[in-house]
Amino acid sequence: MPPAKPFTSWNGASHPWKPVAKREHSNGNGSLMRILPVVFYHKTLELSNLIQRTHQVSRITHAHPRSQMACGIYISIAACLLEGLAPKQAYLEGGQNVR
């Protein structure tokens, strides 16, 4: 059996931060399902930088703005929960923080 080819790119992009597609159909929930670990940077990054980083990570596979917005809101709510807010308050404040 020949050796496996080395990993050279992510999803066909020449750079991991360069999205493959921005079409509306590049808009599944895959980035939302894998984005949560980014929230652990909430102590070291300002919210605007955390959201920007979240969008970069989302764009790797889901470049449509709707996917990026959903991930940003999700991370903002999760950061509020980690700060100790009650779930309802985290939901309300987290959504307001990204406007």
PDB file of C-alpha atoms in Angstrom:
ATOM      1  CA  MET A   1       0.000   0.000   0.000  1.00  0.00           C
ATOM      2  CA  PRO A   2       1.452   3.439  -0.915  1.00  0.00           C
ATOM      3  CA  PRO A   3       1.945   5.979   1.890  1.00  0.00           C
ATOM      4  CA  ALA A   4      -0.811   8.514   2.492  1.00  0.00           C
ATOM      5  CA  LYS A   5      -0.422  11.913   0.892  1.00  0.00           C
ATOM      6  CA  PRO A   6       0.480  14.694   3.337  1.00  0.00           C
ATOM      7  CA  PHE A   7      -2.183  17.140   4.443  1.00  0.00           C
ATOM      8  CA  THR A   8      -1.641  20.247   2.332  1.00  0.00           C
ATOM      9  CA  SER A   9      -4.808  22.310   2.618  1.00  0.00           C
ATOM     10  CA  TRP A  10      -8.076  22.641   4.472  1.00  0.00           C
ATOM     11  CA  ASN A  11     -11.157  21.913   2.449  1.00  0.00           C
ATOM     12  CA  GLY A  12      -9.397  22.881  -0.786  1.00  0.00           C
ATOM     13  CA  ALA A  13      -8.454  26.374   0.380  1.00  0.00           C
ATOM     14  CA  SER A  14      -4.882  27.579  -0.023  1.00  0.00           C
ATOM     15  CA  HIS A  15      -4.921  28.909   3.538  1.00  0.00           C
ATOM     16  CA  PRO A  16      -7.133  27.803   6.422  1.00  0.00           C
ATOM     17  CA  TRP A  17      -8.583  31.306   6.912  1.00  0.00           C
ATOM     18  CA  LYS A  18      -9.447  31.634   3.225  1.00  0.00           C
ATOM     19  CA  PRO A  19     -12.991  30.331   2.754  1.00  0.00           C
ATOM     20  CA  VAL A  20     -13.820  27.859   0.046  1.00  0.00           C
ATOM     21  CA  ALA A  21     -17.273  29.247  -0.745  1.00  0.00           C
ATOM     22  CA  LYS A  22     -19.557  32.038   0.405  1.00  0.00           C
ATOM     23  CA  ARG A  23     -22.708  30.742  -1.279  1.00  0.00           C
ATOM     24  CA  GLU A  24     -25.905  30.465   0.705  1.00  0.00           C
ATOM     25  CA  HIS A  25     -25.595  26.682   0.463  1.00  0.00           C
ATOM     26  CA  SER A  26     -22.277  26.988   2.335  1.00  0.00           C
ATOM     27  CA  ASN A  27     -24.473  27.629   5.311  1.00  0.00           C
ATOM     28  CA  GLY A  28     -24.936  24.419   7.268  1.00  0.00           C
ATOM     29  CA  ASN A  29     -24.594  24.089  11.007  1.00  0.00           C
ATOM     30  CA  GLY A  30     -21.186  22.368  10.993  1.00  0.00           C
ATOM     31  CA  SER A  31     -19.264  25.427  12.130  1.00  0.00           C
ATOM     32  CA  LEU A  32     -21.839  26.079  14.862  1.00  0.00           C
ATOM     33  CA  MET A  33     -21.386  22.524  16.134  1.00  0.00           C
ATOM     34  CA  ARG A  34     -17.591  22.826  16.392  1.00  0.00           C
ATOM     35  CA  ILE A  35     -17.151  26.477  17.406  1.00  0.00           C
ATOM     36  CA  LEU A  36     -17.769  26.231  21.167  1.00  0.00           C
ATOM     37  CA  PRO A  37     -14.122  25.668  22.241  1.00  0.00           C
ATOM     38  CA  VAL A  38     -13.313  29.178  20.948  1.00  0.00           C
ATOM     39  CA  VAL A  39     -15.236  30.577  23.938  1.00  0.00           C
ATOM     40  CA  PHE A  40     -12.384  29.634  26.252  1.00  0.00           C
ATOM     41  CA  TYR A  41     -10.489  32.650  24.864  1.00  0.00           C
ATOM     42  CA  HIS A  42     -13.100  34.963  26.421  1.00  0.00           C
ATOM     43  CA  LYS A  43     -10.720  35.722  29.308  1.00  0.00           C
ATOM     44  CA  THR A  44      -7.804  36.681  27.056  1.00  0.00           C
ATOM     45  CA  LEU A  45      -9.525  38.440  24.133  1.00  0.00           C
ATOM     46  CA  GLU A  46     -11.831  41.436  24.065  1.00  0.00           C
ATOM     47  CA  LEU A  47     -15.292  40.492  22.843  1.00  0.00           C
ATOM     48  CA  SER A  48     -14.806  42.133  19.437  1.00  0.00           C
ATOM     49  CA  ASN A  49     -11.588  40.150  18.889  1.00  0.00           C
ATOM     50  CA  LEU A  50     -13.230  36.962  20.153  1.00  0.00           C
ATOM     51  CA  ILE A  51     -16.079  37.393  17.677  1.00  0.00           C
ATOM     52  CA  GLN A  52     -13.624  38.139  14.862  1.00  0.00           C
ATOM     53  CA  ARG A  53     -11.695  34.971  15.699  1.00  0.00           C
ATOM     54  CA  THR A  54     -14.980  33.052  15.824  1.00  0.00           C
ATOM     55  CA  HIS A  55     -15.857  34.268  12.333  1.00  0.00           C
ATOM     56  CA  GLN A  56     -12.430  33.225  11.036  1.00  0.00           C
ATOM     57  CA  VAL A  57     -12.859  29.717  12.405  1.00  0.00           C
ATOM     58  CA  SER A  58     -16.399  29.462  11.047  1.00  0.00           C
ATOM     59  CA  ARG A  59     -15.256  30.570   7.569  1.00  0.00           C
ATOM     60  CA  ILE A  60     -12.982  27.563   7.216  1.00  0.00           C
ATOM     61  CA  THR A  61     -15.972  25.487   6.162  1.00  0.00           C
ATOM     62  CA  HIS A  62     -19.035  27.768   6.343  1.00  0.00           C
ATOM     63  CA  ALA A  63     -18.303  31.180   4.859  1.00  0.00           C
ATOM     64  CA  HIS A  64     -21.826  32.489   4.462  1.00  0.00           C
ATOM     65  CA  PRO A  65     -22.395  35.533   6.726  1.00  0.00           C
ATOM     66  CA  ARG A  66     -25.438  33.865   8.308  1.00  0.00           C
ATOM     67  CA  SER A  67     -23.256  31.048   9.646  1.00  0.00           C
ATOM     68  CA  GLN A  68     -20.699  33.497  10.974  1.00  0.00           C
ATOM     69  CA  MET A  69     -23.388  35.573  12.703  1.00  0.00           C
ATOM     70  CA  ALA A  70     -24.901  32.482  14.334  1.00  0.00           C
ATOM     71  CA  CYS A  71     -21.481  31.410  15.616  1.00  0.00           C
ATOM     72  CA  GLY A  72     -20.753  34.902  16.968  1.00  0.00           C
ATOM     73  CA  ILE A  73     -24.044  35.037  18.870  1.00  0.00           C
ATOM     74  CA  TYR A  74     -23.520  31.512  20.203  1.00  0.00           C
ATOM     75  CA  ILE A  75     -20.026  32.358  21.484  1.00  0.00           C
ATOM     76  CA  SER A  76     -21.258  35.604  23.043  1.00  0.00           C
ATOM     77  CA  ILE A  77     -23.988  33.748  24.945  1.00  0.00           C
ATOM     78  CA  ALA A  78     -21.537  31.040  26.011  1.00  0.00           C
ATOM     79  CA  ALA A  79     -19.095  33.700  27.292  1.00  0.00           C
ATOM     80  CA  CYS A  80     -21.908  35.227  29.371  1.00  0.00           C
ATOM     81  CA  LEU A  81     -22.672  31.806  30.846  1.00  0.00           C
ATOM     82  CA  LEU A  82     -19.003  31.324  31.737  1.00  0.00           C
ATOM     83  CA  GLU A  83     -19.090  34.707  33.465  1.00  0.00           C
ATOM     84  CA  GLY A  84     -21.850  33.355  35.705  1.00  0.00           C
ATOM     85  CA  LEU A  85     -25.001  34.848  34.215  1.00  0.00           C
ATOM     86  CA  ALA A  86     -28.217  32.870  34.495  1.00  0.00           C
ATOM     87  CA  PRO A  87     -29.236  31.209  31.209  1.00  0.00           C
ATOM     88  CA  LYS A  88     -32.030  33.671  30.356  1.00  0.00           C
ATOM     89  CA  GLN A  89     -29.854  36.694  31.153  1.00  0.00           C
ATOM     90  CA  ALA A  90     -26.925  35.196  29.181  1.00  0.00           C
ATOM     91  CA  TYR A  91     -29.229  34.707  26.202  1.00  0.00           C
ATOM     92  CA  LEU A  92     -30.490  38.288  26.351  1.00  0.00           C
ATOM     93  CA  GLU A  93     -27.132  39.918  27.066  1.00  0.00           C
ATOM     94  CA  GLY A  94     -25.195  37.665  24.697  1.00  0.00           C
ATOM     95  CA  GLY A  95     -27.425  38.651  21.818  1.00  0.00           C
ATOM     96  CA  GLN A  96     -27.126  42.353  22.669  1.00  0.00           C
ATOM     97  CA  ASN A  97     -23.324  42.175  22.939  1.00  0.00           C
ATOM     98  CA  VAL A  98     -22.861  41.369  19.259  1.00  0.00           C
ATOM     99  CA  ARG A  99     -25.095  44.062  17.797  1.00  0.00           C
TER     100      ARG A  99
END
